[in-house]
PDB file of C-alpha atoms in Angstrom:
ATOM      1  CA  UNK T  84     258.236-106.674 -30.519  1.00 44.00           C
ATOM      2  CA  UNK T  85     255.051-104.949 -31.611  1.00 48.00           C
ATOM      3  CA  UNK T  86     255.424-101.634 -32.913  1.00 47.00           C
ATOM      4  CA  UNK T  87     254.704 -98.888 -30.177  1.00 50.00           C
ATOM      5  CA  UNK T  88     251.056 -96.823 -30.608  1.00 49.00           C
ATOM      6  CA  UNK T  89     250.927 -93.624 -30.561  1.00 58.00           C
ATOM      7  CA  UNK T  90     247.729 -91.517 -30.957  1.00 67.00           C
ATOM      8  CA  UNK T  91     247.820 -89.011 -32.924  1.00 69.00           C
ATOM      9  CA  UNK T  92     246.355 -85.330 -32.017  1.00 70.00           C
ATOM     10  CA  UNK T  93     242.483 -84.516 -32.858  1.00 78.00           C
ATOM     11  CA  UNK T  94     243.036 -82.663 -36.338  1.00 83.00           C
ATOM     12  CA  UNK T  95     241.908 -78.839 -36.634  1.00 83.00           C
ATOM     13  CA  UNK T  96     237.905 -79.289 -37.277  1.00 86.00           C
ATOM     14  CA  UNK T  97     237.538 -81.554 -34.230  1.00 89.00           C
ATOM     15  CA  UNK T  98     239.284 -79.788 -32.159  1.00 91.00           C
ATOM     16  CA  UNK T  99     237.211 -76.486 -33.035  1.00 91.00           C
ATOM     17  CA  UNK T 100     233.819 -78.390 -32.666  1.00 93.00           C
ATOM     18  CA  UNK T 101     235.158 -79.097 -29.104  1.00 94.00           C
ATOM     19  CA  UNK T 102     236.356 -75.843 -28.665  1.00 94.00           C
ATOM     20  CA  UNK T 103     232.763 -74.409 -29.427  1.00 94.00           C
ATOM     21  CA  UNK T 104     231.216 -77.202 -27.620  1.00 96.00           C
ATOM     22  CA  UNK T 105     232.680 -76.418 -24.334  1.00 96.00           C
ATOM     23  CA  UNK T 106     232.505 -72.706 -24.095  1.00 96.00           C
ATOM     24  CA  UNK T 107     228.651 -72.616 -24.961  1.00 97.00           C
ATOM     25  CA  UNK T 108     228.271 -75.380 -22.491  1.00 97.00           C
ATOM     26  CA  UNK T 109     230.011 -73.291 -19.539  1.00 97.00           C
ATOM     27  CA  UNK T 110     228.049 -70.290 -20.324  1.00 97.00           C
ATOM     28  CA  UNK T 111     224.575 -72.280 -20.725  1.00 97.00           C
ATOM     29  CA  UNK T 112     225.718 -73.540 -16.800  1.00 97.00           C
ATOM     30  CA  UNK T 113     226.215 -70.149 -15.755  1.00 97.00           C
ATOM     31  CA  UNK T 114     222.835 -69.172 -16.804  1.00 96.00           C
ATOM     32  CA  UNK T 115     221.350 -72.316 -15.154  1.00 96.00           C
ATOM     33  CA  UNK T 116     222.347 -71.820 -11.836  1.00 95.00           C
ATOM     34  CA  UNK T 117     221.947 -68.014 -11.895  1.00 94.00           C
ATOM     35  CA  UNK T 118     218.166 -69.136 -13.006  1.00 93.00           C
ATOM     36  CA  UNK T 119     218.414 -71.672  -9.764  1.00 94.00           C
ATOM     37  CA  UNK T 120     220.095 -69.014  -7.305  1.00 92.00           C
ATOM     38  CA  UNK T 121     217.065 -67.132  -7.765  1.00 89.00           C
ATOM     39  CA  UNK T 122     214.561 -69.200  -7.322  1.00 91.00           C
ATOM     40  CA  UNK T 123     216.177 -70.661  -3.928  1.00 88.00           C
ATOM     41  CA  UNK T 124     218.832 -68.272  -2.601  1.00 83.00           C
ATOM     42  CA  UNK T 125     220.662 -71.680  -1.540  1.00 87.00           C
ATOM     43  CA  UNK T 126     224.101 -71.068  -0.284  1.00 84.00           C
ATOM     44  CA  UNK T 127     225.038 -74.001  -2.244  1.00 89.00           C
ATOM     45  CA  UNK T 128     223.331 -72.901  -5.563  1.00 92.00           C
ATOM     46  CA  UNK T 129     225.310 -69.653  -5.010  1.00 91.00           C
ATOM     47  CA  UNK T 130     228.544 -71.440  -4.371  1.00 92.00           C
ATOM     48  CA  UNK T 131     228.154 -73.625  -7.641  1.00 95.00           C
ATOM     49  CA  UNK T 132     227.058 -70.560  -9.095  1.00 96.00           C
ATOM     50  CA  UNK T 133     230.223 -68.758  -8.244  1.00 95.00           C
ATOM     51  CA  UNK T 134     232.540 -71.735  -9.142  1.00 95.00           C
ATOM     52  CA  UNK T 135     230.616 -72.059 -12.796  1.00 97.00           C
ATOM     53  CA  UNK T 136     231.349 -68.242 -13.565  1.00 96.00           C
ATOM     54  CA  UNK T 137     235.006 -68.838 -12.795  1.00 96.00           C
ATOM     55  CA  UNK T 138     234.499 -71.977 -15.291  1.00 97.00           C
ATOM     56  CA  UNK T 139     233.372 -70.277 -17.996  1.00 97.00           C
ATOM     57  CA  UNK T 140     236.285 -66.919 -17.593  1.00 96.00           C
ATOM     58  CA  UNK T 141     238.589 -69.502 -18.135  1.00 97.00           C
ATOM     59  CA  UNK T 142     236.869 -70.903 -21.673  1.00 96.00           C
ATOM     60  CA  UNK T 143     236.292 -67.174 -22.221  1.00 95.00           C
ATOM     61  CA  UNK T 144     239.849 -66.083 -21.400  1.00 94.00           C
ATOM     62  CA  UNK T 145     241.181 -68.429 -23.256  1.00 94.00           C
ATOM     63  CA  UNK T 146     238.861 -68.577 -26.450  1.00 90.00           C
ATOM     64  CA  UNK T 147     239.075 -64.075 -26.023  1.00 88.00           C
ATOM     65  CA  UNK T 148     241.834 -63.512 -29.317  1.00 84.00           C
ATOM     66  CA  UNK T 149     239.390 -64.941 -31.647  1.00 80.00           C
ATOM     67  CA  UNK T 150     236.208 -63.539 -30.656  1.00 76.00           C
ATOM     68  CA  UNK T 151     234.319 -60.853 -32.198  1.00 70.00           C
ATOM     69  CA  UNK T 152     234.980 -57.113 -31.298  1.00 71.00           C
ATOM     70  CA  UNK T 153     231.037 -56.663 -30.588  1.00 68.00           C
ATOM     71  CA  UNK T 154     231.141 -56.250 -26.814  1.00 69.00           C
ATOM     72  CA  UNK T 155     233.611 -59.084 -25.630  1.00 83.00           C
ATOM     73  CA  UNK T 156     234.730 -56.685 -22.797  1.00 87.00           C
ATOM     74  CA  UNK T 157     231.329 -56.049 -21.400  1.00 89.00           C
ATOM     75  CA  UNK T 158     230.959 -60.175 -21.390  1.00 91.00           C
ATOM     76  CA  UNK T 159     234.344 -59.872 -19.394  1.00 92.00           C
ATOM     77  CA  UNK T 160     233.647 -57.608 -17.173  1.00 92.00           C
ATOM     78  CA  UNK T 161     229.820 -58.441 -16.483  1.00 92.00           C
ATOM     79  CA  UNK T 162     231.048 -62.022 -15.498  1.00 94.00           C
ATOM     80  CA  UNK T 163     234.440 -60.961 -13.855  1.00 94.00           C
ATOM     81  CA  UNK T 164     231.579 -58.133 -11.451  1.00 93.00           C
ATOM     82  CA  UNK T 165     229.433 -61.850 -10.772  1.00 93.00           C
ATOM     83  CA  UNK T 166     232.264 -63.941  -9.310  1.00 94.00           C
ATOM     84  CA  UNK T 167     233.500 -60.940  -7.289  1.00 93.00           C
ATOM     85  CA  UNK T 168     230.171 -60.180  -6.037  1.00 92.00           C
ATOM     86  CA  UNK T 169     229.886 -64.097  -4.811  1.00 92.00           C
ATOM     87  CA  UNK T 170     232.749 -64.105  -3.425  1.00 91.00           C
ATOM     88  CA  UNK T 171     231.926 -61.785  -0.422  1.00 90.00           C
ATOM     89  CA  UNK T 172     228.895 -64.334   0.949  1.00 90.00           C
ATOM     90  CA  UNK T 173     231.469 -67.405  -0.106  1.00 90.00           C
ATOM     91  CA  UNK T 174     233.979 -65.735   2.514  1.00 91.00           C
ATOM     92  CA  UNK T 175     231.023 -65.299   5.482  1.00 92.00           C
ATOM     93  CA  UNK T 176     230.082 -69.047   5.445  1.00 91.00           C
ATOM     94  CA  UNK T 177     233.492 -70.359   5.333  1.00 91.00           C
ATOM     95  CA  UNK T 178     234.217 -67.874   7.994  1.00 90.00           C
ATOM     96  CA  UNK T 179     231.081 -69.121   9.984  1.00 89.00           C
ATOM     97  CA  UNK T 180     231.871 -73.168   9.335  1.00 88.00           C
ATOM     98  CA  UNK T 181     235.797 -71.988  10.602  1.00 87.00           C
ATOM     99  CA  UNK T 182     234.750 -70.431  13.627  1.00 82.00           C
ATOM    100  CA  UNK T 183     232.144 -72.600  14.422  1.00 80.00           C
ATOM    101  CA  UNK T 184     234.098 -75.236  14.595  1.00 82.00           C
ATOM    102  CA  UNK T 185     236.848 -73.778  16.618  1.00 78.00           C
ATOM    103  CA  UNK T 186     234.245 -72.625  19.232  1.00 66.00           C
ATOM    104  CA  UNK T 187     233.769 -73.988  22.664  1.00 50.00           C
ATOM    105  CA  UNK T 188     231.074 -72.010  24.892  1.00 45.00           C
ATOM    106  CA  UNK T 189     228.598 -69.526  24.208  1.00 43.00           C
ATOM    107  CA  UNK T 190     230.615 -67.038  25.757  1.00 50.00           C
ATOM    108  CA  UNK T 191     234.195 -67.096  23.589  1.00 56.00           C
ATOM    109  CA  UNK T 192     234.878 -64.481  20.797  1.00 58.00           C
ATOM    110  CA  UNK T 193     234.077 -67.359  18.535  1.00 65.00           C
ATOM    111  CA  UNK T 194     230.445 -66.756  19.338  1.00 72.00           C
ATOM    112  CA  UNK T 195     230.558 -63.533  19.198  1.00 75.00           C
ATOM    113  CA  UNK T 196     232.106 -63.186  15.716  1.00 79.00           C
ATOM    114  CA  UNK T 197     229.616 -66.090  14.349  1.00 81.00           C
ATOM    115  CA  UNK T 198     226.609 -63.578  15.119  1.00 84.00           C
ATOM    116  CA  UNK T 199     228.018 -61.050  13.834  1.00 86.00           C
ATOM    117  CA  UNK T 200     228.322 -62.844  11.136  1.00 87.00           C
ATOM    118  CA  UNK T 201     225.484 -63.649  10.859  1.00 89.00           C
ATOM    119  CA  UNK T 202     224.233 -60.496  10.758  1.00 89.00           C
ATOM    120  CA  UNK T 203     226.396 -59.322   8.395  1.00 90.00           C
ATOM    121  CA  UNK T 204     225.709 -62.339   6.325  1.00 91.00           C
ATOM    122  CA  UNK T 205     221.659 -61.278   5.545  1.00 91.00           C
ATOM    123  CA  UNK T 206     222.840 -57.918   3.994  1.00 91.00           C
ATOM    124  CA  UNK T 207     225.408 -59.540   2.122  1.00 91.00           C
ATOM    125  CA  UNK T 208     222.886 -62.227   1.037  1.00 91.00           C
ATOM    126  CA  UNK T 209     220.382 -59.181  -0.313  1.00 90.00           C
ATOM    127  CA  UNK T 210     222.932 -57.311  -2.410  1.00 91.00           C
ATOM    128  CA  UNK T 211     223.534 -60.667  -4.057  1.00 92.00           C
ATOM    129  CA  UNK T 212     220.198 -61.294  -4.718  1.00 90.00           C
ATOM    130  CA  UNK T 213     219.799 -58.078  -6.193  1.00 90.00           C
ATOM    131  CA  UNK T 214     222.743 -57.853  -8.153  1.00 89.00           C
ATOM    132  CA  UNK T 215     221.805 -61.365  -9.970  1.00 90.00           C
ATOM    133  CA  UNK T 216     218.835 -60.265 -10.840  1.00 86.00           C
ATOM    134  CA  UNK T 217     220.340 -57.282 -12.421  1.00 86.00           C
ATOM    135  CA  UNK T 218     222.454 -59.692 -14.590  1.00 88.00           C
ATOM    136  CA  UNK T 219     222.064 -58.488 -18.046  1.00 81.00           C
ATOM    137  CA  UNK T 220     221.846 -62.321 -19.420  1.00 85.00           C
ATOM    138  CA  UNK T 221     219.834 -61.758 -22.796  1.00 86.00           C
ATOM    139  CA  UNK T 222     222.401 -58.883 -24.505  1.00 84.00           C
ATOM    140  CA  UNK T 223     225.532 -61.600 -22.880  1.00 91.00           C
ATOM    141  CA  UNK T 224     224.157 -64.041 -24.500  1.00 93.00           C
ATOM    142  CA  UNK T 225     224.123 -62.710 -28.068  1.00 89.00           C
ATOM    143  CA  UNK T 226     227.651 -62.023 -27.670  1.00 89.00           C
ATOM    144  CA  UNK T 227     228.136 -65.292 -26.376  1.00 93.00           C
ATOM    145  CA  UNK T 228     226.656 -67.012 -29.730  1.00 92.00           C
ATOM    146  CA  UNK T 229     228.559 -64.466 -31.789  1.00 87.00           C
ATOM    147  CA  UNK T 230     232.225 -65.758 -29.988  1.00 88.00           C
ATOM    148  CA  UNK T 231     230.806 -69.494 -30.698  1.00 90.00           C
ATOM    149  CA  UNK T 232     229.961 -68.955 -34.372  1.00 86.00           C
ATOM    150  CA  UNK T 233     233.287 -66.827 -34.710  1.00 81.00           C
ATOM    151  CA  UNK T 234     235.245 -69.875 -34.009  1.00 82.00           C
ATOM    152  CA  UNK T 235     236.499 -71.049 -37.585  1.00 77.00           C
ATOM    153  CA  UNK T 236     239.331 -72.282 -38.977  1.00 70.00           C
ATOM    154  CA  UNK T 237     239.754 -69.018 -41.137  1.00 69.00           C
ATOM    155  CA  UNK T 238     239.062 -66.501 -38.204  1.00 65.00           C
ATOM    156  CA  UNK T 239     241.738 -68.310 -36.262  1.00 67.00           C
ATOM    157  CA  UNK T 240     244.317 -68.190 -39.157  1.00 63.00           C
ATOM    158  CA  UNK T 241     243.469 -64.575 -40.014  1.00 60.00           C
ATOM    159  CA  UNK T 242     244.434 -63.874 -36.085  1.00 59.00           C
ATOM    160  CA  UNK T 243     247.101 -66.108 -35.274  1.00 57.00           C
ATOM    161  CA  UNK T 244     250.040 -66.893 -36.994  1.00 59.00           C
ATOM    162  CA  UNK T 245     250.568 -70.863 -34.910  1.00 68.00           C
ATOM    163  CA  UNK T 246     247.924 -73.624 -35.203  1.00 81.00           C
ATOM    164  CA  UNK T 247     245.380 -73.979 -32.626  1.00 85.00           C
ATOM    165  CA  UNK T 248     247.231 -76.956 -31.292  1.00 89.00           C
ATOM    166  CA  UNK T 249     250.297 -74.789 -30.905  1.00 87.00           C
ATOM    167  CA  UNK T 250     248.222 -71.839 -29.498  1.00 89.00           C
ATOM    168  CA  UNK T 251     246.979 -74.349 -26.733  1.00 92.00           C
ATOM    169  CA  UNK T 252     250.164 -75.501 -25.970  1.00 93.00           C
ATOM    170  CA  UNK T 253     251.865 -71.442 -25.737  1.00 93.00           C
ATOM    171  CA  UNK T 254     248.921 -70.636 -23.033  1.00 95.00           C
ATOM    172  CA  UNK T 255     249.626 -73.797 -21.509  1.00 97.00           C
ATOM    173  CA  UNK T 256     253.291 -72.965 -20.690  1.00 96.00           C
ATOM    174  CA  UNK T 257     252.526 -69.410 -19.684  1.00 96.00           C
ATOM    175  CA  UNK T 258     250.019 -70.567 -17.348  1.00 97.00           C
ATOM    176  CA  UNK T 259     252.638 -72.829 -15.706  1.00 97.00           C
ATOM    177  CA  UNK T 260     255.560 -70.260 -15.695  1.00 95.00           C
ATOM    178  CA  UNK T 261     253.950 -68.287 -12.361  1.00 94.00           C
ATOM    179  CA  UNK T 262     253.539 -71.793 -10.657  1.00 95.00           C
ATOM    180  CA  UNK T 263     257.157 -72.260 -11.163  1.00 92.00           C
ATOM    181  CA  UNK T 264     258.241 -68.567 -10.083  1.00 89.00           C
ATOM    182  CA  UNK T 265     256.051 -68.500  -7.105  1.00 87.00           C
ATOM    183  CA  UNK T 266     256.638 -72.595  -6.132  1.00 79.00           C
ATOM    184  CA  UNK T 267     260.222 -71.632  -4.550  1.00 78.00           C
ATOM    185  CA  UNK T 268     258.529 -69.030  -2.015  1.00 87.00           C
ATOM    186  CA  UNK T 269     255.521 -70.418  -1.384  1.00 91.00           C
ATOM    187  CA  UNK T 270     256.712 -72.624   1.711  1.00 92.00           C
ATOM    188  CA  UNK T 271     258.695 -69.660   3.296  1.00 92.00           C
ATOM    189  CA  UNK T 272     256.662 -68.646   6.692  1.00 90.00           C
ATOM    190  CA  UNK T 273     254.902 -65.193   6.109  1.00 87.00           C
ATOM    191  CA  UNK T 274     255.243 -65.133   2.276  1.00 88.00           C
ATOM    192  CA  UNK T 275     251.614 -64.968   2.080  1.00 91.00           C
ATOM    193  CA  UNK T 276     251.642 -63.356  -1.261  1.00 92.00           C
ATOM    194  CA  UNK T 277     254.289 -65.565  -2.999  1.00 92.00           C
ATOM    195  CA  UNK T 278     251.177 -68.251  -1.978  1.00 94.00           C
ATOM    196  CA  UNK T 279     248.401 -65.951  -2.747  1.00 94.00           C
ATOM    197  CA  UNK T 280     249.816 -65.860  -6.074  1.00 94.00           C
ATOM    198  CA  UNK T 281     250.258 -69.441  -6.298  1.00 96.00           C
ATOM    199  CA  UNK T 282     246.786 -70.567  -5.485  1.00 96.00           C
ATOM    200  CA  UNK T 283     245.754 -68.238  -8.750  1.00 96.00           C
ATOM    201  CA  UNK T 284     247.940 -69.942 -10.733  1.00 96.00           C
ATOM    202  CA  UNK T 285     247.196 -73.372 -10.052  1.00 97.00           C
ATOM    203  CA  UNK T 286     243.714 -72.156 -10.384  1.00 97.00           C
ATOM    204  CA  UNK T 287     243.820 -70.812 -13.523  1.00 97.00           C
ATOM    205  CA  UNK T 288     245.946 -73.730 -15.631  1.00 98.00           C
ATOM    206  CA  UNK T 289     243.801 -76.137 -13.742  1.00 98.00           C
ATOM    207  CA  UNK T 290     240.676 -74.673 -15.397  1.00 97.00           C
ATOM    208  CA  UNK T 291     242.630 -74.487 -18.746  1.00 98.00           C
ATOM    209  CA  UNK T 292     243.608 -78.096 -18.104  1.00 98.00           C
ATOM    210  CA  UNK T 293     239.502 -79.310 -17.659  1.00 97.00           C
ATOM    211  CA  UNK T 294     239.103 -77.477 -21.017  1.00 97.00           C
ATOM    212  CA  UNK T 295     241.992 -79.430 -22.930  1.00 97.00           C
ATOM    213  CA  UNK T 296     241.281 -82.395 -21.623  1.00 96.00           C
ATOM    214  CA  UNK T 297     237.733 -82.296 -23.670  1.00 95.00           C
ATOM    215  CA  UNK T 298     239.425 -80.375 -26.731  1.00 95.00           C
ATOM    216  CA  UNK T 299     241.239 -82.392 -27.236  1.00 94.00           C
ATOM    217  CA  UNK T 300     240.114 -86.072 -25.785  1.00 92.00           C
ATOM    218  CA  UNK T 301     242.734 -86.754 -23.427  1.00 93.00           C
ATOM    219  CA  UNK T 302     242.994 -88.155 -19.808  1.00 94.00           C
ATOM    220  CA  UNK T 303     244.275 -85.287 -17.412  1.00 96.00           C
ATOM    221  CA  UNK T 304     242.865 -86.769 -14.477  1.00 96.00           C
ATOM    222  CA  UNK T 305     246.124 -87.336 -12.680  1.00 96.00           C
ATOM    223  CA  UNK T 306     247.069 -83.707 -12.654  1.00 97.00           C
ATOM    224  CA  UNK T 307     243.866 -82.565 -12.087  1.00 97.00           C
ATOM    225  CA  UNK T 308     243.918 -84.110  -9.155  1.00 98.00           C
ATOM    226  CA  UNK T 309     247.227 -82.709  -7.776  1.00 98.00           C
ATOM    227  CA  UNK T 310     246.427 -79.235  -8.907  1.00 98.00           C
ATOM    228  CA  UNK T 311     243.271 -79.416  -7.029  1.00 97.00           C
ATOM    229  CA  UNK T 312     244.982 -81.126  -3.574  1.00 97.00           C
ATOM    230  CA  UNK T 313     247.688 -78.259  -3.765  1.00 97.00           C
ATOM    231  CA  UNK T 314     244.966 -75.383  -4.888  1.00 97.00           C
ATOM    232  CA  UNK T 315     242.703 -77.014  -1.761  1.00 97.00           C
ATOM    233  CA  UNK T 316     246.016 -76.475   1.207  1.00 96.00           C
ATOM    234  CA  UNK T 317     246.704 -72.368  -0.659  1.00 97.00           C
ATOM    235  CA  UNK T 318     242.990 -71.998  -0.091  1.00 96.00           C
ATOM    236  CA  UNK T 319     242.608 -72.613   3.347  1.00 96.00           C
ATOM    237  CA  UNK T 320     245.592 -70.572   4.429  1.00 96.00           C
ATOM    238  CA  UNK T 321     244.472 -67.825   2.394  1.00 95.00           C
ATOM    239  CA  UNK T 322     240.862 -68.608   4.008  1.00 95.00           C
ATOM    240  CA  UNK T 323     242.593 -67.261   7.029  1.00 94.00           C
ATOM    241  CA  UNK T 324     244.403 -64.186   6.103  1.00 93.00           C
ATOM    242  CA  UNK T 325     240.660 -63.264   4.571  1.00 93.00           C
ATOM    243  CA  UNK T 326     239.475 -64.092   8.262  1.00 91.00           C
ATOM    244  CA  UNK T 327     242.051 -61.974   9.875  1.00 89.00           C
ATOM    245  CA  UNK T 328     240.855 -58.704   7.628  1.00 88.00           C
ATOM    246  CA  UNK T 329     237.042 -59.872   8.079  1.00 86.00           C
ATOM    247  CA  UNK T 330     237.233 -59.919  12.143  1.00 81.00           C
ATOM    248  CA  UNK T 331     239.307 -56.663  12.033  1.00 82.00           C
ATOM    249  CA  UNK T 332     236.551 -54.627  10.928  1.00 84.00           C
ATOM    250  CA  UNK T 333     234.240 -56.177  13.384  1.00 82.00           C
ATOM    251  CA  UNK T 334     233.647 -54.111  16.886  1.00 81.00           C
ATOM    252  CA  UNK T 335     235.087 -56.873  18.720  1.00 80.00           C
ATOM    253  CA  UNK T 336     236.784 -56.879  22.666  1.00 82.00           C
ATOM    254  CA  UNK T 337     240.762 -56.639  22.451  1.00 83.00           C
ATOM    255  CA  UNK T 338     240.807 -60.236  24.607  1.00 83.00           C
ATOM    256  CA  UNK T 339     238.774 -61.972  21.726  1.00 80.00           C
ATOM    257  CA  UNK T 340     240.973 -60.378  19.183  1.00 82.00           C
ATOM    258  CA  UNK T 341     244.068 -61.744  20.911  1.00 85.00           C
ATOM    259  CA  UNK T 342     242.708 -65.171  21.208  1.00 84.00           C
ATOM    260  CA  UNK T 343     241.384 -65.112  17.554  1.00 85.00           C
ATOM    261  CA  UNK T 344     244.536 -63.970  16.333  1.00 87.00           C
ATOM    262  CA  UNK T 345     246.177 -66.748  18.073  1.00 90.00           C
ATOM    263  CA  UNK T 346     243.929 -69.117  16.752  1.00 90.00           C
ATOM    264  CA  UNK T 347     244.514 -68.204  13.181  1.00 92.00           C
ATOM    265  CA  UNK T 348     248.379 -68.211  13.642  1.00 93.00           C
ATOM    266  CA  UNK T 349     248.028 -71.986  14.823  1.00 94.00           C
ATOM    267  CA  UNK T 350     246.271 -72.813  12.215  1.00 95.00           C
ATOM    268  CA  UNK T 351     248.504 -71.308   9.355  1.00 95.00           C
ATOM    269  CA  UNK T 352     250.936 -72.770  11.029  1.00 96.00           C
ATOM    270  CA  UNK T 353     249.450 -76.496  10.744  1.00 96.00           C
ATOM    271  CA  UNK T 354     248.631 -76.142   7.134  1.00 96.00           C
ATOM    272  CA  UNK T 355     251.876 -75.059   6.224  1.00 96.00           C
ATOM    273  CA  UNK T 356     254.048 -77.667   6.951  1.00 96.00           C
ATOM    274  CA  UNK T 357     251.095 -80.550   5.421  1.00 97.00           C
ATOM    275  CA  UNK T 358     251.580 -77.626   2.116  1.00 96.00           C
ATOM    276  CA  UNK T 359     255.273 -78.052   2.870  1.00 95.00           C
ATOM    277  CA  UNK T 360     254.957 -81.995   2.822  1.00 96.00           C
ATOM    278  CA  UNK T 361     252.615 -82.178  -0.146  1.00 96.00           C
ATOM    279  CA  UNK T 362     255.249 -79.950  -2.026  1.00 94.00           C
ATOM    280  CA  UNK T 363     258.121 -81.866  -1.089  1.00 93.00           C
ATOM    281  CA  UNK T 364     256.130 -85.393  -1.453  1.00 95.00           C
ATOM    282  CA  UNK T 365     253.816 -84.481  -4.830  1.00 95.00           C
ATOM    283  CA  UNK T 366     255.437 -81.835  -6.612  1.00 95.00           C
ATOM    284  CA  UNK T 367     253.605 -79.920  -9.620  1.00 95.00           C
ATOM    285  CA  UNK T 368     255.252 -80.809 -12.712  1.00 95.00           C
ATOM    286  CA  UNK T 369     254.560 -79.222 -16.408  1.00 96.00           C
ATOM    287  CA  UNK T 370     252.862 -81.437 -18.499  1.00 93.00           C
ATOM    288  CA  UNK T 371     250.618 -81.187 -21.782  1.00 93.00           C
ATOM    289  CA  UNK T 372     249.145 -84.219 -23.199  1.00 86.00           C
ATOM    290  CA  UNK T 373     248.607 -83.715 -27.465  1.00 82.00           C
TER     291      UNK T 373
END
């Protein structure tokens, strides 16, 4: 019988390369689209927007113990104060599509709530605007080249005691532990934090996943794929629970909150037994290709 390939793991230098190649690429993104968002104010630009400075946390999160000193936390938290500003308008227009869609005449609390809304929507829509602009990109983006260039095989010695292989592989397994711990709960009816904490983590090794798979040249499609049909079902019941807290603060008749209410307890319902089949059917297993 032939003898069995195996392939061996990118060595050190290509796997740094990689490294550098994919954090400066997320961050050049990030400035792309924030350059886009401004010139359109497309909900869509804003949305990719939003998604790319999640992106690039992760390569930064992940790349953080062997940066520089020189004002990594500012890069953190400027970044960290984008996605949470996005996330507000993200929340109105899913809101909108949901109720929308659940809608039947011009005079149910559905329409009521969409123009509010929608009202609510245009001043959420300025602050972002404004807040982009106020993006401090040029002093980022020194700090930004300065994390890059401090990416060497010395640096990384002088701050870690493993290899950069077996640093990957540590952040790998602590990423997975909370899927794990929160997996057992997540399918219980009204744990909606056992879930909220399980869409996070899913979240967060899937983006570490997308950044190994180009570090180090290996096919994680199949996992990927999971990880994004089980972080998909979280987000839509957590779209609802945000739903619930968004109508509550709108000056709304008690019969439409009883009949929204009602609809967003049928829906949680619906999702949670297809999360409860996808669980049960296409369970998320560790794994970490070298």
């Amino acid at each position: 019988m032939p003898a069995r390939f195996e392939r061996l793991p990118p060595d050190a230098a290509a796997m740094l390369e990689r490294s550098r190649g994919v954090f400066f690429a997320r961050w050049e993104e990030l400035l792309r689209l924030k350059r886009v968002v401004v010139t359109t104010s497309d909900p869509e630009d804003i949305h990719d927007l939003r998604v790319a400075s999640r992106r690039f946390r992760a390569a930064l999160e992940l790349f953080y113990p062997f940066a520089p000193k020189r004002s990594k936390a500012k890069l953190r938290k400027s970044v960290r104060n984008l996605t949470r500003i996005l996330g507000g308008l993200r929340n109105i227009d899913e809101a909108l599509l949901f109720f929308q869609a659940h809608g039947s005449s011009a005079e149910t609390g559905h329409s009521r709530i969409c123009q509010m809304l929608s009202e609510r929507r245009c001043r959420e829509l300025r602050r972002i605007m404004k807040a982009i602009k106020a993006f401090d990109q040029h002093d980022l983006d020194q700090t930004v080249r300065e994390m890059v260039a401090g990416l060497d095989q010395k640096k990384i010695e002088g701050r870690n005691r493993f290899t950069l292989l077996a640093y990957f592989s540590e952040v790998s397994i602590k990423l997975y532990l909370p899927i794990h711990s929160s997996g057992a709960f997540a399918t219980v009816p009204d744990h909606r934090q056992p879930r909220h904490a399980l869409r996070i983590a899913i979240k967060k090794w899937r983006y570490f996943l997308e950044i190994m798979a180009q570090v180090l040249d290996r096919d994680y499609g199949r996992i990927l794929e999971l990880l994004r049909e089980h972080q998909s079902l979280l987000g839509r019941m957590n779209d609802l629970v945000v739903f619930g807290e968004m109508f509550r603060t709108l000056d709304l008749p008690q019969n439409d909150q009883i009949e929204l209410n009602e609809l967003l307890k049928n829906e949680e319902e619906l999702l949670l037994e297809s999360f409860r089949e996808l669980v049960l059917n296409k369970p998320v297993n560790y794994t970490f290709l070298i």
